[in-house]
């Protein structure tokens, strides 16, 4: 049994890899949303390898509307996985590139109007109507449904807000962060707000591996449980 299956059997959730392609100062795009291309072609080839290893790629509406990605495997051999897009209002246009290629699942809310759903089904998409949690589609419910449908390894490719939701709900097992030797200053952070105010509450990573890929670095790590309190008193630096 592989680790994806083990995760599913013990939690009924898929194994989740969060992939980021960021600058040294932690941005995945400029303040205008431009993200093409932060990392090198070699890193992007490796990113496609990660896609080919996954059962599904998951992204948010913001990424689709800004980048109009195909979300396919092109630079390596392998099948393009299923695509899952979070779009609570079904705002993504019917001409978006995600409507071509591998199967597409659009996760939306239970209240969404039938006409919009019908239009997307006509374009070949499956539409999942799911509950809302804190004003957004319940990402845990999306992942539970995905796992139940046989999608046991999900690659989350962003953007910033989806990455934050996944981490906030402790849904991420592994991080694969491609870091390019570039600086953008105030751009779009690779991970949106997690409301962490104390370093002791930072999400801890373990089994860290760093690999050099041309001028970029690929940083892979497992997510440890979040510590809630520190055992040690915090002393001010002298
Ligand atoms: N370099 C990289 O690795 C990389 C990768 C991907 C994206 N990007 C960049 O990131 C930017 C987009 O990021 P973003 O943060 O604006 O958008 P995003 O994370 O792609 O999408 C966020 C949107 O998804 C919808 N959503 C529904 N349920 C959600 C949930 N549970 N959690 C979070 N979002 C949910 C919401 O829109 P509704 O309320 O309308 O449903 C939300 O505003 C673009 O500039 C893109 O180029 C960079």
CSV table of C-alpha atoms and ligand atoms in Angstrom, one decimal:
chain,number,residue,atom,x,y,z
A,1,UNK,CA,0.0,0.0,0.0
A,2,UNK,CA,1.5,3.4,-0.9
A,3,UNK,CA,1.4,6.4,1.4
A,4,UNK,CA,-1.5,8.0,-0.4
A,5,UNK,CA,-3.6,5.0,0.3
A,6,UNK,CA,-2.5,4.8,3.9
A,7,UNK,CA,-3.4,8.5,4.4
A,8,UNK,CA,-6.8,7.9,2.8
A,9,UNK,CA,-7.6,4.8,4.9
A,10,UNK,CA,-6.7,6.6,8.2
A,11,UNK,CA,-8.3,10.0,7.5
A,12,UNK,CA,-10.6,9.6,4.4
A,13,UNK,CA,-8.6,12.5,3.0
A,14,UNK,CA,-6.1,12.5,0.1
A,15,UNK,CA,-2.4,13.1,0.5
A,16,UNK,CA,-1.8,16.7,-0.4
A,17,UNK,CA,1.3,18.3,-1.9
A,18,UNK,CA,1.4,22.1,-1.9
A,19,UNK,CA,3.6,23.3,-4.8
A,20,UNK,CA,4.9,26.9,-4.8
A,21,UNK,CA,7.1,28.7,-7.4
A,22,UNK,CA,8.3,31.7,-5.5
A,23,UNK,CA,11.0,34.4,-5.3
A,24,UNK,CA,13.6,34.5,-2.6
A,25,UNK,CA,11.4,37.0,-0.8
A,26,UNK,CA,8.3,34.7,-0.8
A,27,UNK,CA,6.3,36.1,-3.7
A,28,UNK,CA,4.4,34.0,-6.3
A,29,UNK,CA,3.5,37.0,-8.4
A,30,UNK,CA,4.0,40.8,-8.7
A,31,UNK,CA,1.5,43.2,-7.2
A,32,UNK,CA,-0.3,43.2,-10.6
A,33,UNK,CA,-0.6,39.4,-10.6
A,34,UNK,CA,2.2,38.7,-13.2
A,35,UNK,CA,3.8,35.3,-12.4
A,36,UNK,CA,5.3,34.2,-15.8
A,37,UNK,CA,7.9,33.1,-15.2
A,38,UNK,CA,9.4,33.2,-11.7
A,39,UNK,CA,11.3,30.0,-11.9
A,40,UNK,CA,13.5,28.6,-14.7
A,41,UNK,CA,12.4,26.2,-17.4
A,42,UNK,CA,14.2,23.4,-15.6
A,43,UNK,CA,12.2,24.0,-12.5
A,44,UNK,CA,9.0,24.1,-14.5
A,45,UNK,CA,9.9,20.8,-16.1
A,46,UNK,CA,10.2,19.4,-12.5
A,47,UNK,CA,6.9,21.0,-11.7
A,48,UNK,CA,5.3,19.1,-14.6
A,49,UNK,CA,6.8,15.9,-13.1
A,50,UNK,CA,5.0,16.7,-9.9
A,51,UNK,CA,1.8,17.1,-11.9
A,52,UNK,CA,2.3,13.8,-13.6
A,53,UNK,CA,2.6,12.1,-10.2
A,54,UNK,CA,-0.7,13.5,-8.9
A,55,UNK,CA,-4.2,12.3,-9.4
A,56,UNK,CA,-5.5,15.9,-9.5
A,57,UNK,CA,-4.3,19.5,-9.6
A,58,UNK,CA,-6.3,22.0,-7.5
A,59,UNK,CA,-6.3,25.8,-7.9
A,60,UNK,CA,-8.4,28.7,-7.0
A,61,UNK,CA,-10.5,31.0,-9.2
A,62,UNK,CA,-7.9,33.8,-8.9
A,63,UNK,CA,-5.2,31.7,-10.5
A,64,UNK,CA,-7.4,30.6,-13.4
A,65,UNK,CA,-8.7,34.2,-14.1
A,66,UNK,CA,-5.2,35.7,-13.9
A,67,UNK,CA,-3.1,33.1,-15.7
A,68,UNK,CA,-5.6,31.2,-17.8
A,69,UNK,CA,-3.5,28.0,-17.3
A,70,UNK,CA,-4.1,24.7,-19.1
A,71,UNK,CA,-2.9,22.8,-15.9
A,72,UNK,CA,-1.7,19.9,-18.2
A,73,UNK,CA,1.5,17.8,-18.3
A,74,UNK,CA,3.5,19.0,-21.3
A,75,UNK,CA,7.2,19.0,-20.5
A,76,UNK,CA,7.5,15.4,-19.3
A,77,UNK,CA,5.9,12.1,-20.3
A,78,UNK,CA,2.8,11.2,-18.3
A,79,UNK,CA,-0.9,11.7,-18.2
A,80,UNK,CA,-2.4,15.1,-17.3
A,81,UNK,CA,-4.3,14.7,-14.0
A,82,UNK,CA,-7.9,15.8,-13.3
A,83,UNK,CA,-8.2,19.5,-12.6
A,84,UNK,CA,-10.2,20.8,-9.6
A,85,UNK,CA,-11.0,24.5,-9.5
A,86,UNK,CA,-12.6,26.4,-6.6
A,87,UNK,CA,-15.1,28.9,-8.0
A,88,UNK,CA,-17.9,29.7,-5.6
A,89,UNK,CA,-19.8,32.1,-7.9
A,90,UNK,CA,-18.9,30.2,-11.2
A,91,UNK,CA,-17.2,33.4,-12.5
A,92,UNK,CA,-14.6,31.7,-14.6
A,93,UNK,CA,-15.5,32.2,-18.3
A,94,UNK,CA,-16.5,29.3,-20.5
A,95,UNK,CA,-13.6,30.0,-22.8
A,96,UNK,CA,-11.0,29.5,-20.2
A,97,UNK,CA,-8.3,26.9,-21.2
A,98,UNK,CA,-9.1,24.6,-18.3
A,99,UNK,CA,-12.2,23.5,-20.1
A,100,UNK,CA,-10.0,21.6,-22.6
A,101,UNK,CA,-7.9,18.5,-22.0
A,102,UNK,CA,-8.1,16.3,-18.8
A,103,UNK,CA,-11.3,16.0,-16.8
A,104,UNK,CA,-12.4,19.2,-15.0
A,105,UNK,CA,-14.2,19.4,-11.7
A,106,UNK,CA,-15.5,22.8,-10.6
A,107,UNK,CA,-16.3,23.1,-6.9
A,108,UNK,CA,-19.0,25.6,-6.1
A,109,UNK,CA,-21.6,26.3,-3.5
A,110,UNK,CA,-24.9,24.6,-2.8
A,111,UNK,CA,-26.9,27.8,-3.7
A,112,UNK,CA,-25.4,28.2,-7.2
A,113,UNK,CA,-28.0,28.8,-9.9
A,114,UNK,CA,-28.9,25.9,-12.2
A,115,UNK,CA,-28.3,27.8,-15.5
A,116,UNK,CA,-24.6,28.5,-14.7
A,117,UNK,CA,-24.1,24.9,-13.6
A,118,UNK,CA,-25.7,23.6,-16.8
A,119,UNK,CA,-23.5,25.8,-19.0
A,120,UNK,CA,-20.4,24.3,-17.4
A,121,UNK,CA,-21.6,20.8,-17.6
A,122,UNK,CA,-22.3,21.4,-21.4
A,123,UNK,CA,-18.6,22.3,-21.6
A,124,UNK,CA,-17.7,18.8,-20.2
A,125,UNK,CA,-17.0,19.9,-16.5
A,126,UNK,CA,-18.3,18.1,-13.5
A,127,UNK,CA,-19.8,20.5,-10.9
A,128,UNK,CA,-19.6,19.7,-7.2
A,129,UNK,CA,-21.9,21.7,-5.0
A,130,UNK,CA,-20.5,21.8,-1.5
A,131,UNK,CA,-21.0,23.6,1.8
A,132,UNK,CA,-19.4,26.9,2.8
A,133,UNK,CA,-17.0,27.3,5.6
A,134,UNK,CA,-16.0,30.8,6.8
A,135,UNK,CA,-17.4,32.4,3.7
A,136,UNK,CA,-15.6,30.1,1.2
A,137,UNK,CA,-16.1,26.7,-0.3
A,138,UNK,CA,-15.2,24.1,2.4
A,139,UNK,CA,-11.8,22.9,1.1
A,140,UNK,CA,-11.9,19.9,3.4
A,141,UNK,CA,-15.2,18.9,1.9
A,142,UNK,CA,-13.7,19.2,-1.6
A,143,UNK,CA,-10.8,17.0,-0.6
A,144,UNK,CA,-13.0,14.4,1.1
A,145,UNK,CA,-15.1,14.2,-2.1
A,146,UNK,CA,-12.0,14.0,-4.3
A,147,UNK,CA,-10.6,11.1,-2.2
A,148,UNK,CA,-13.9,9.3,-2.3
A,149,UNK,CA,-13.8,9.6,-6.1
A,150,UNK,CA,-10.4,7.9,-6.2
A,151,UNK,CA,-8.3,11.0,-6.3
A,152,UNK,CA,-5.9,10.1,-3.5
A,153,UNK,CA,-2.9,12.5,-4.3
A,154,UNK,CA,-3.8,16.1,-4.9
A,155,UNK,CA,-1.3,18.7,-6.0
A,156,UNK,CA,-2.3,22.2,-4.8
A,157,UNK,CA,-0.8,24.8,-7.2
A,158,UNK,CA,-2.1,27.9,-5.6
A,159,UNK,CA,-2.7,30.7,-5.5
A,160,UNK,CA,-2.0,32.5,-2.3
A,161,UNK,CA,-5.4,32.3,-0.8
A,162,UNK,CA,-6.0,28.6,-1.6
A,163,UNK,CA,-2.5,27.8,-0.2
A,164,UNK,CA,-3.5,29.6,3.0
A,165,UNK,CA,-6.8,27.8,3.3
A,166,UNK,CA,-5.2,24.4,2.9
A,167,UNK,CA,-2.6,25.2,5.6
A,168,UNK,CA,-5.0,26.8,7.9
A,169,UNK,CA,-7.2,23.6,7.8
A,170,UNK,CA,-4.1,21.4,8.3
A,171,UNK,CA,-4.8,19.7,5.0
A,172,UNK,CA,-1.2,19.8,3.6
A,173,UNK,CA,1.1,16.9,4.0
A,174,UNK,CA,4.1,18.0,1.9
A,175,UNK,CA,5.4,21.3,0.5
A,176,UNK,CA,7.4,21.5,-2.7
A,177,UNK,CA,8.7,25.1,-3.0
A,178,UNK,CA,10.7,26.1,-6.0
A,179,UNK,CA,12.7,29.2,-4.9
A,180,UNK,CA,14.2,31.5,-7.6
A,181,UNK,CA,17.0,33.9,-6.9
A,182,UNK,CA,14.7,36.9,-7.6
A,183,UNK,CA,13.3,39.7,-5.4
A,184,UNK,CA,10.0,41.4,-6.0
A,185,UNK,CA,9.3,43.3,-2.8
A,186,UNK,CA,5.6,43.7,-2.1
A,187,UNK,CA,3.9,41.3,-4.4
A,188,UNK,CA,1.5,38.4,-3.9
A,189,UNK,CA,2.8,36.3,-1.0
A,190,UNK,CA,3.1,32.6,-1.7
A,191,UNK,CA,0.8,31.9,1.2
A,192,UNK,CA,-1.9,34.3,2.3
A,193,UNK,CA,-2.8,35.3,5.8
A,194,UNK,CA,-2.7,32.5,8.4
A,195,UNK,CA,-3.4,34.9,11.3
A,196,UNK,CA,-0.2,33.7,13.1
A,197,UNK,CA,0.9,36.3,15.6
A,198,UNK,CA,3.5,34.3,17.5
A,199,UNK,CA,6.5,32.5,16.1
A,200,UNK,CA,5.7,29.6,18.4
A,201,UNK,CA,2.5,29.1,16.4
A,202,UNK,CA,4.4,28.9,13.1
A,203,UNK,CA,3.7,25.9,11.0
A,204,UNK,CA,6.7,23.6,11.6
A,205,UNK,CA,8.3,21.6,8.8
A,206,UNK,CA,10.4,18.5,9.0
A,207,UNK,CA,12.3,16.1,6.7
A,208,UNK,CA,13.6,19.1,4.9
A,209,UNK,CA,15.4,18.4,1.6
A,210,UNK,CA,17.0,21.2,-0.5
A,211,UNK,CA,18.0,20.5,-4.1
A,212,UNK,CA,19.7,22.8,-6.5
A,213,UNK,CA,18.0,23.0,-9.9
A,214,UNK,CA,20.0,25.3,-12.1
A,215,UNK,CA,19.9,28.7,-10.4
A,216,UNK,CA,16.8,27.8,-8.4
A,217,UNK,CA,16.4,25.7,-5.3
A,218,UNK,CA,13.7,23.0,-4.7
A,219,UNK,CA,12.8,22.9,-1.0
A,220,UNK,CA,10.7,19.8,0.0
A,221,UNK,CA,9.4,19.2,3.5
A,222,UNK,CA,6.7,17.5,5.5
A,223,UNK,CA,4.3,19.5,7.5
A,224,UNK,CA,4.5,18.8,11.2
A,225,UNK,CA,1.6,19.5,13.6
A,226,UNK,CA,1.2,23.1,14.6
A,227,UNK,CA,2.4,23.7,18.1
A,228,UNK,CA,-0.1,25.8,20.0
A,229,UNK,CA,2.1,27.0,22.9
A,230,UNK,CA,5.8,27.1,23.6
A,231,UNK,CA,7.3,25.1,26.4
A,232,UNK,CA,10.1,27.6,26.7
A,233,UNK,CA,9.7,31.2,28.0
A,234,UNK,CA,10.3,33.8,25.3
A,235,UNK,CA,13.2,36.0,26.5
A,236,UNK,CA,13.9,39.4,24.8
A,237,UNK,CA,17.2,39.6,22.9
A,238,UNK,CA,19.8,41.6,24.7
B,1,LIG,N1,4.0,31.2,-8.8
B,1,LIG,C1,3.2,30.3,-8.5
B,1,LIG,O1,3.5,29.2,-8.0
B,1,LIG,C2,1.7,30.6,-8.7
B,1,LIG,C3,0.8,29.6,-8.7
B,1,LIG,C4,-0.6,29.9,-8.8
B,1,LIG,C5,-1.0,31.2,-8.8
B,1,LIG,N2,-0.1,32.2,-8.8
B,1,LIG,C6,-0.5,33.6,-8.8
B,1,LIG,O2,-1.3,33.8,-7.7
B,1,LIG,C7,-2.3,34.8,-8.0
B,1,LIG,C8,-3.7,34.2,-7.7
B,1,LIG,O3,-3.7,34.0,-6.3
B,1,LIG,P1,-5.0,34.4,-5.4
B,1,LIG,O4,-4.7,34.2,-4.0
B,1,LIG,O5,-5.4,35.8,-5.9
B,1,LIG,O6,-6.1,33.5,-5.9
B,1,LIG,P2,-6.4,31.9,-5.7
B,1,LIG,O7,-5.8,31.4,-4.4
B,1,LIG,O8,-5.9,31.2,-7.0
B,1,LIG,O9,-8.0,31.8,-5.7
B,1,LIG,C9,-8.6,32.4,-4.6
B,1,LIG,C10,-10.1,32.4,-4.9
B,1,LIG,O10,-10.6,31.0,-5.0
B,1,LIG,C11,-11.9,31.0,-4.5
B,1,LIG,N3,-12.1,30.1,-3.4
B,1,LIG,C12,-13.2,29.3,-3.2
B,1,LIG,N4,-13.0,28.6,-2.1
B,1,LIG,C13,-11.8,28.9,-1.5
B,1,LIG,C14,-11.2,28.4,-0.4
B,1,LIG,N5,-11.7,27.5,0.5
B,1,LIG,N6,-10.0,29.0,-0.1
B,1,LIG,C15,-9.4,29.9,-0.9
B,1,LIG,N7,-10.0,30.3,-2.0
B,1,LIG,C16,-11.2,29.8,-2.4
B,1,LIG,C17,-12.3,32.4,-4.0
B,1,LIG,O11,-12.9,33.1,-5.1
B,1,LIG,P3,-14.6,33.0,-5.1
B,1,LIG,O12,-15.0,33.6,-3.8
B,1,LIG,O13,-15.0,33.8,-6.3
B,1,LIG,O14,-14.9,31.5,-5.2
B,1,LIG,C18,-10.9,33.0,-3.8
B,1,LIG,O15,-10.9,34.4,-4.0
B,1,LIG,C19,-2.1,35.1,-9.5
B,1,LIG,O16,-1.4,36.3,-9.6
B,1,LIG,C20,-1.3,33.9,-10.0
B,1,LIG,O17,-0.5,34.3,-11.1
B,1,LIG,C21,1.3,31.9,-8.7
